C-alpha positions in Angstrom: -9.0 15.3 -9.2 -6.9 16.5 -6.2 -3.3 15.4 -6.4 -3.1 15.9 -2.6 -5.4 12.9 -1.9 -3.8 9.5 -1.5 -4.8 6.8 -4.0 -7.7 4.7 -2.9 -8.1 1.0 -3.8 -10.8 0.2 -6.4 -12.6 -2.2 -4.0 -12.8 0.5 -1.4 -14.5 3.0 -3.7 -16.9 0.4 -5.0 -17.8 -0.7 -1.5 -18.4 2.9 -0.3 -20.6 3.8 -3.3 -22.6 0.6 -3.1 -23.4 1.3 0.6 -25.1 4.6 -0.4 -28.9 4.8 -0.5 -30.5 5.5 -3.9 -31.2 9.1 -2.8 -27.5 9.7 -1.9 -26.3 8.0 -5.1 -28.1 10.7 -7.1 -26.3 13.3 -5.2 -22.8 11.7 -5.4 -21.5 13.7 -8.4 -22.5 17.0 -6.9 -21.0 15.9 -3.6 -17.7 15.2 -5.3 -17.7 18.6 -6.9 -18.3 20.3 -3.5 -15.6 18.2 -1.8 -13.0 19.1 -4.5 -13.2 22.7 -3.4 -12.6 22.0 0.3 -9.2 22.6 2.1 -6.9 19.5 2.3 -4.2 19.0 4.9 -1.7 16.2 5.1 -0.4 15.0 8.5 1.9 12.1 8.0 -0.1 9.2 6.7 -3.4 10.9 7.3 -5.0 13.4 4.9 -7.8 15.6 6.3 -10.5 17.3 4.3 -12.5 20.1 6.0 -16.1 19.1 5.0 -17.3 22.3 6.8 -16.2 24.4 9.8 -17.0 21.7 12.3 -16.5 18.4 10.4 -13.4 16.7 9.0 -13.0 13.8 6.7 -9.9 11.6 7.2 -8.2 9.2 4.7 -5.6 7.0 6.4 -2.9 5.7 4.1 -0.1 4.1 6.1 1.6 2.6 3.0 0.7 5.6 0.8 -2.7 4.3 -0.3 -6.1 3.7 1.3 -6.6 -0.1 1.3 -9.8 -0.5 3.5 -13.2 1.2 3.8 -12.6 1.7 7.5 -9.6 3.9 6.6 -12.0 6.6 5.3 -13.5 8.2 8.3 -16.0 11.1 8.6 -17.1 13.1 11.6 -20.6 14.0 10.3 -23.8 12.8 12.0 -24.7 10.5 9.1 -21.4 8.6 9.1 -20.5 5.9 8.3 -23.2 5.8 5.7 -22.7 9.4 4.6 -22.1 10.8 1.2 -18.7 12.3 2.2 -16.8 9.0 2.4 -17.9 7.8 -1.0 -17.2 11.3 -2.5 -13.7 11.3 -1.1 -12.9 7.9 -2.5 -14.3 8.8 -5.9 -12.3 12.0 -5.9 -9.0 10.4 -5.1 -6.7 8.6 -7.6 -7.2 4.8 -8.0 -4.5 2.9 -6.2 -2.7 -0.1 -7.7 -4.2 -3.3 -6.3 -1.8 -5.5 -4.4 -3.9 -8.7 -4.2 -3.5 -11.4 -6.8 -5.2 -14.7 -7.5 -2.1 -16.3 -9.0 -1.1 -19.6 -7.3 1.8 -19.2 -4.9 3.2 -22.7 -5.1 4.2 -22.7 -8.8 7.5 -21.6 -10.2 7.5 -19.0 -13.0 8.1 -21.7 -15.6 5.3 -24.0 -14.2 2.9 -21.1 -14.2 3.7 -20.1 -17.8 3.2 -23.8 -18.9 0.0 -24.1 -17.0 -1.5 -20.9 -18.4 -0.5 -21.8 -21.9 -2.4 -25.1 -21.8 -5.6 -23.8 -20.0 -8.8 -22.3 -21.2 -10.7 -19.6 -19.3 -12.3 -20.9 -16.1 -16.0 -20.3 -15.3 -14.8 -17.8 -12.7 -12.9 -15.9 -15.3 -15.7 -15.9 -17.8 -18.1 -14.5 -15.1 -15.6 -11.8 -14.1 -14.9 -10.7 -17.7 -18.6 -10.6 -18.4 -19.0 -8.2 -15.4 -16.3 -6.0 -16.9 -18.0 -6.1 -20.3 -21.3 -5.1 -18.9 -19.9 -2.3 -16.8 -17.8 -1.0 -19.7 -20.8 -1.2 -22.0 -22.8 0.9 -19.6 -20.1 3.5 -19.5 -19.9 3.6 -23.3 -23.7 4.0 -23.6 -23.7 6.9 -21.1 -20.6 8.7 -22.6 -18.3 10.9 -20.5 -21.0 13.3 -19.6 -23.3 10.6 -18.2 -20.7 8.2 -16.7 -20.6 9.7 -13.2 -19.2 8.2 -10.0 -21.8 5.5 -9.7 -21.0 4.0 -13.1 -17.3 4.4 -12.4 -17.7 2.5 -9.1 -19.4 -0.3 -10.9 -16.5 -0.5 -13.3 -14.0 -0.4 -10.4 -15.9 -3.3 -8.7 -15.8 -5.3 -11.9 -12.1 -4.5 -12.3 -11.4 -5.7 -8.7 -13.3 -8.9 -9.4 -11.4 -9.5 -12.6 -8.1 -9.0 -10.8 -9.0 -11.6 -8.2 -9.8 -14.0 -11.0 -6.4 -13.5 -12.5 -7.5 -11.2 -15.4 -4.9 -8.5 -14.8 -5.0 -6.9 -18.2 -8.8 -6.4 -18.1 -8.6 -5.1 -14.6 -5.8 -2.6 -15.3 -7.4 -1.3 -18.5 -10.8 -0.9 -16.8 -9.1 1.2 -14.0 -7.4 3.3 -16.7 -10.9 4.0 -18.2 -12.1 5.2 -14.9 -9.1 7.5 -14.5 -9.7 8.9 -18.0 -13.4 9.4 -17.3 -12.6 11.4 -14.1 -10.0 13.5 -16.0 -12.6 14.2 -18.8 -15.3 15.2 -16.3 -12.9 17.4 -14.4 -11.7 19.2 -17.6 -8.2 18.0 -16.8 -5.8 19.4 -19.6 -4.0 16.0 -19.5 -7.2 14.3 -20.8 -7.3 13.1 -24.4 -10.4 11.6 -26.0 -8.3 9.2 -28.0 -6.8 7.8 -24.8 -10.3 7.1 -23.4 -11.4 5.6 -26.7 -8.3 3.3 -26.7 -9.0 2.2 -23.2 -12.6 1.3 -23.9 -11.5 -0.5 -27.0 -9.0 -2.6 -25.2 -11.4 -3.6 -22.4 -14.2 -4.5 -24.8 -11.8 -6.4 -27.1 -10.4 -8.4 -24.2 -13.9 -9.2 -22.9 -15.0 -10.3 -26.4 -12.0 -12.5 -27.1 -11.2 -14.1 -23.7 -14.1 -16.6 -23.3 -13.1 -18.5 -26.4 -9.3 -18.1 -26.1 -6.8 -20.7 -25.2 -3.0 -21.3 -25.0 -0.8 -18.3 -25.7 -3.6 -16.0 -26.7 -5.3 -16.6 -23.4 -2.1 -15.9 -21.5 -1.7 -12.6 -23.3 -5.3 -11.7 -22.6 -5.0 -12.5 -18.9 -2.0 -10.4 -18.5 0.2 -10.4 -15.3 -0.1 -8.8 -11.9 3.5 -7.6 -11.9 6.1 -7.5 -14.6 8.5 -10.4 -13.9 12.1 -9.4 -13.7 14.5 -12.0 -15.0 18.4 -12.1 -14.6 20.3 -10.6 -17.5 23.9 -10.8 -16.3 26.1 -7.8 -17.0 25.1 -4.8 -19.1 27.0 -1.9 -20.6 24.5 0.9 -21.2 24.7 4.3 -22.9 22.3 7.1 -21.9 19.9 8.4 -24.6 17.4 10.8 -23.0 15.0 11.3 -20.1 11.3 12.1 -20.3 8.9 13.2 -17.6 6.0 11.0 -16.6 2.7 12.6 -15.6 -0.4 10.5 -15.6 -4.1 11.4 -15.0 -4.1 8.7 -12.3 -2.0 10.8 -10.0 1.5 9.4 -10.7 4.5 11.3 -11.8 8.3 11.0 -12.2 10.8 10.4 -14.9 12.1 7.6 -17.1 15.6 7.5 -18.5 16.2 5.5 -21.7 19.5 3.8 -22.3 20.8 1.4 -25.0 23.4 -1.4 -25.1 26.0 -2.0 -27.8 23.4 -4.1 -29.8 20.8 -1.4 -29.8 18.5 -2.9 -27.2 16.7 -0.4 -25.1 16.5 -0.3 -21.3 14.7 2.1 -19.0 15.4 3.3 -15.5 12.3 4.7 -13.9 11.3 6.7 -10.8 7.5 7.0 -10.8 5.4 7.5 -7.6 2.2 9.3 -6.6 2.6 13.0 -7.3 1.9 15.9 -9.7 3.7 18.0 -12.2 6.1 19.2 -9.6 7.4 15.7 -9.0 7.6 15.1 -12.8 9.9 18.2 -13.1 12.0 17.4 -10.0 12.4 13.7 -10.6 15.0 14.2 -13.3 17.4 15.5 -10.6 16.8 12.6 -8.3 19.5 9.9 -8.0 18.9 6.9 -10.1 17.6 4.0 -8.0 19.8 1.2 -9.3 22.9 -0.1 -7.5 25.2 2.3 -5.7 25.4 4.9 -8.5 25.1 8.6 -7.6 24.0 9.6 -11.1 20.8 11.6 -11.5 18.3 10.8 -14.3 19.4 13.9 -16.1 23.1 12.9 -15.8 22.5 9.3 -16.8 20.8 10.5 -20.0 24.2 11.8 -21.1 26.5 9.3 -19.5 26.7 5.6 -19.3 26.2 2.8 -16.8 27.9 -0.6 -16.1 25.5 -3.0 -14.5 26.2 -6.4 -13.0 23.6 -8.8 -11.7 21.1 -7.0 -13.8 17.4 -7.9 -13.7 15.1 -6.8 -16.6 11.4 -6.9 -17.2 9.9 -8.0 -20.6 9.5 -4.3 -21.6 13.2 -3.5 -20.8 12.8 -1.9 -17.4 15.8 -2.4 -15.1 15.2 -3.8 -11.7 16.8 -2.3 -8.6 17.1 -5.4 -6.4 19.7 -5.9 -3.6 21.9 -8.0 -5.9 22.2 -5.3 -8.6 25.4 -3.4 -8.8 25.9 -0.3 -11.0 28.7 2.2 -11.6 29.0 5.2 -13.8 30.7 4.7 -17.2 31.5 6.9 -20.2 28.5 7.7 -22.5 28.4 8.1 -26.3 27.1 10.9 -28.5 24.2 10.3 -30.8 26.6 10.4 -33.8 29.0 7.9 -32.1 28.9 4.2 -32.0 27.2 2.2 -30.7 24.4 4.7 -30.2 24.4 6.0 -33.8 23.2 2.6 -35.0 19.7 3.4 -33.7 19.5 6.2 -36.3 20.9 3.9 -39.0 18.0 1.6 -38.9 15.6 2.3 -41.9 12.6 4.3 -40.8 10.1 1.9 -42.5 11.5 -0.9 -40.3 11.1 1.3 -37.2 7.5 2.1 -38.1 6.6 -1.6 -38.9 8.1 -2.7 -35.6 6.1 -0.1 -33.6 2.9 -0.9 -35.3 3.4 -4.6 -34.7 3.5 -4.0 -30.9 7.2 -3.5 -30.5 9.0 -0.4 -29.1 7.3 2.8 -30.3 10.4 5.1 -30.1 11.6 6.5 -33.5 15.1 7.7 -34.1 15.0 10.3 -36.9 17.0 12.8 -38.8 14.8 15.8 -39.6 14.8 19.3 -41.1 12.5 21.7 -39.4 10.0 23.5 -41.8 7.6 25.4 -39.6 4.5 25.0 -37.5 0.8 24.1 -38.1 -2.2 25.0 -36.0 -4.3 22.1 -34.7 -7.2 21.8 -32.3 -5.0 20.5 -29.5 -2.4 23.2 -30.1 0.4 24.0 -32.6 2.6 21.2 -33.8 6.1 21.3 -35.3 6.4 20.5 -39.0 9.5 18.8 -40.3 10.8 16.8 -43.2 12.3 13.4 -42.3 12.8 10.1 -44.1 11.6 11.7 -47.3 8.1 12.6 -45.9 6.6 15.6 -44.2 5.8 14.8 -40.6 4.2 16.5 -37.6 6.0 16.5 -34.2 3.6 17.1 -31.3 3.9 17.7 -27.5 3.9 14.6 -25.3 2.3 16.6 -22.4 0.2 19.7 -22.2 0.8 20.6 -18.6 2.2 24.2 -18.5 4.7 23.1 -15.8 6.5 21.0 -18.4 8.3 22.8 -21.3 7.0 20.6 -24.2 4.9 23.2 -26.0 7.2 26.1 -25.3 10.1 24.1 -26.8 8.1 23.2 -29.9 7.1 26.8 -30.3 10.7 28.0 -30.2 12.0 25.2 -32.5 9.3 26.1 -35.1 11.0 29.5 -35.5 14.1 27.8 -36.8 13.1 26.5 -40.2 15.8 24.8 -42.2 17.6 23.6 -39.0 18.7 19.9 -39.2 18.3 17.9 -36.0 18.7 14.3 -34.9 15.6 13.6 -32.7 13.9 10.9 -30.7 10.1 10.7 -31.0 7.2 8.4 -30.1 5.1 7.2 -32.9 1.4 8.3 -33.0 -0.5 6.0 -35.4 -2.3 8.3 -37.8 -3.1 8.5 -41.5 -0.2 10.9 -41.8 3.4 10.8 -40.4 3.0 11.9 -36.8 5.0 11.5 -33.5 5.5 13.1 -30.1 8.9 14.8 -29.8 10.8 13.6 -26.8 14.4 14.6 -27.3 16.5 16.5 -29.8 19.9 17.8 -30.6 20.5 21.4 -29.5 19.8 23.7 -32.5 23.1 25.7 -32.0 25.4 23.7 -29.7 27.1 20.7 -31.2 27.0 17.5 -29.1 24.4 18.9 -26.7 21.1 17.0 -26.2 17.8 18.4 -25.2 15.2 16.5 -23.2 12.1 18.2 -24.6 10.0 17.7 -21.5 12.7 18.7 -19.0 15.1 21.2 -20.6 13.7 24.6 -21.4 14.9 26.4 -24.6 15.4 30.1 -24.7 15.3 32.5 -27.7 19.1 32.8 -27.5 19.4 29.1 -28.2 18.1 29.6 -31.7 20.3 30.1 -34.8 21.3 33.8 -35.0 19.5 34.2 -38.3 16.2 33.3 -36.7 14.2 35.5 -34.4 12.3 34.1 -31.5 8.5 33.8 -32.2 6.2 36.3 -30.6 2.9 35.0 -29.3 1.6 32.0 -31.1 1.6 33.2 -34.7 2.3 30.2 -36.9 5.3 30.1 -39.1 4.2 29.6 -42.8 4.7 26.1 -44.0 5.6 24.8 -47.4 2.8 24.1 -49.9 3.7 20.5 -50.2 3.6 19.9 -46.4 0.2 21.7 -46.2 -1.3 19.8 -49.1 -0.1 16.5 -47.7 -1.4 17.2 -44.2 -4.7 18.5 -45.6 -5.2 15.4 -47.8 -4.5 13.1 -44.8 -6.8 15.0 -42.6 -9.6 14.7 -45.1 -9.3 10.9 -45.6 -12.8 9.5 -45.8 -12.2 7.2 -42.9 -12.6 10.2 -40.6 -16.4 9.9 -41.2 -16.4 6.7 -39.2 -13.7 7.6 -36.7 -15.6 10.8 -35.8 -18.7 8.7 -34.9 -16.6 6.3 -32.8 -15.2 9.3 -30.8 -18.7 11.0 -30.6 -20.0 7.8 -29.0 -17.2 7.9 -26.4 -17.9 11.5 -25.4 -21.7 11.7 -25.9 -22.8 8.1 -25.5 -25.4 6.3 -27.4 -28.0 9.1 -27.3 -25.7 11.3 -29.5 -25.7 8.8 -32.3 -29.4 8.0 -31.8 -30.4 11.6 -32.7 -32.4 11.9 -35.9 -30.3 12.4 -39.0 -29.4 11.0 -42.4 -26.2 9.1 -42.5 -26.7 7.8 -46.0 -24.6 10.7 -47.5 -21.6 9.7 -45.4 -22.1 6.0 -46.2 -22.2 6.8 -49.9 -19.0 8.8 -49.7 -17.3 5.9 -48.0 -18.5 3.5 -50.6 -17.3 5.8 -53.5 -13.8 5.7 -51.9 -13.8 1.9 -51.8 -14.5 1.7 -48.1 -17.6 -0.5 -48.3 -17.0 -2.2 -44.9 -16.6 1.2 -43.3 -19.9 2.3 -44.7 -21.6 -0.8 -43.4 -20.1 -0.4 -40.0 -21.2 3.3 -39.9 -24.8 2.3 -40.8 -24.8 -0.5 -38.2 -23.5 1.8 -35.4 -26.2 4.3 -36.0 -28.8 1.5 -36.2 -27.7 0.0 -32.9 -27.8 3.5 -31.3 -31.3 4.2 -32.5 -32.7 0.7 -31.8 -35.5 1.2 -29.2 -38.2 -1.4 -29.7 -41.7 -1.1 -28.3 -43.5 -3.7 -26.2 -47.1 -4.8 -27.0 -48.4 -1.7 -25.0 -46.4 0.7 -27.1 -43.8 1.4 -24.4 -40.2 1.8 -25.2 -38.1 -1.3 -24.2 -34.8 -0.8 -22.4 -31.8 -0.2 -24.7 -29.5 -3.1 -25.5 -26.0 -1.9 -24.3 -24.5 -5.1 -25.6 -25.5 -4.6 -29.2 -24.4 -1.0 -29.1 -21.0 -2.0 -27.6 -20.5 -4.7 -30.2 -21.3 -2.3 -33.0 -18.9 0.3 -31.5 -16.2 -2.3 -31.0 -16.4 -3.4 -34.6 -16.2 0.2 -35.9 -13.3 1.1 -33.5 -11.4 -2.1 -34.5 -11.8 -1.3 -38.2 -10.6 2.3 -37.9 -7.7 1.2 -35.7 -6.5 -1.4 -38.2 -7.0 1.0 -41.2 -5.2 3.7 -39.4 -2.2 1.4 -38.9 -2.2 0.5 -42.5 -2.5 4.1 -43.6 0.2 5.1 -41.1 2.7 2.6 -42.5 1.9 3.7 -46.1 2.3 7.3 -45.2 5.8 6.8 -43.7 7.0 4.6 -46.5 5.5 6.4 -49.5 
């Protein structure tokens, strides 16, 4: 996906792909690949792609995004029904939709009350069914088979869902399309687990919403925009900054702060862009009040805010009535910030798994490194358990992996860190910030500050290449035991379905050995789900003439959803047990 192209609204992409003839639809994916290699030039609000030496394709984005099909213009002889327009829209990031079906004549309180007492409308049931069908088709095809046509169908369903007020289903469906594009483009930022999580969320919402009511329905609908509510005056202390780099073409930075009670607040600067913007955003001025602090400075200083507005997730608003000035900060070992690390780790884990904040505040001792398929991870002892600290981003422009590699060469070093929980059968988290290994009272933003060999303790040599540092036998044994947990037999099939689609699980093979192993481990339900998933994949009935009937994407999607839900909940249970054992 080219980061130079402006985002294109989902409805525009769906319209352009739908207008193609069946012959051109078959050529769409190859057309996208060819267009991706063509020169791109930006001229103000217009982006031009040189289709060939004599033909240009233009995307007009006056507000930063393409909002109408007529804003994609091609100079070829087949325009406007040419392949190039649909290919360009499918190649560009998906823009955030600005339309909303929410009534405009209700106050926030009236809207909340109305939604809490309603059931899903026929329009919403039809919209969520369309999302369900489009998502089931993507799951059946897998990443290799879910090309631009299936993606456009899902974008069309997402747009319809948004118009019906189903903002959660719409947003998650768009995230699935973004992940599919990243997978098919071999984007290093793509992670199979993220796509699996997106598919799970869409299918779960679609399954539950038709029969939901009250508060559950309100949560399943979601909101078009995060509402910002007045929160008076705030005295905030900077904690750390982290870069933001998404596969959907957005980048920037988020700075985390805390008040005297330990509540967390974020100041964000995220806009269309790539890794360069993620790196540079930390040195941009914070967009709140009249403060001249940059994100990097705020992470180590403080902020006094009056007239504050805050979203439900703790994001600070930057409205005209907000005032903010610089204030003294506090070290991680000083009050009131130190209380974040005083909270028992089991309580932090339980809150994160229950849907609360997923940041962990830990005191750890580094023990070495371990090789994994996604790259080396940093091993540490913390809260009485061995844990794995991984990189939050893999983009080489960001220093996450280089910093982890250097820290792994300092075994025995004690550090206070901030990490983001990764639910897994073993203690695992993404390292976001840490104390400097040799400079007291100095903090490191792992995704922004780049360590050097000279920053390590003098008794430790900087690592050469990527040779792993030996780990303790107890840490290795614990990690190995967790990695070989029998539930991986079911989880692997769930992930195989996402990448290869139904045909991969329909291949001839004997799954009874895996099912028996699961039953011997007491995971009878997992064994049944595994058997049902393979059965749904291989179910191809014949008609009276002996011809194969079409597959049933609904049945396969239901079987996959049940298996994914089981592994998700069991992973959460095993995760809590691993951190508290």
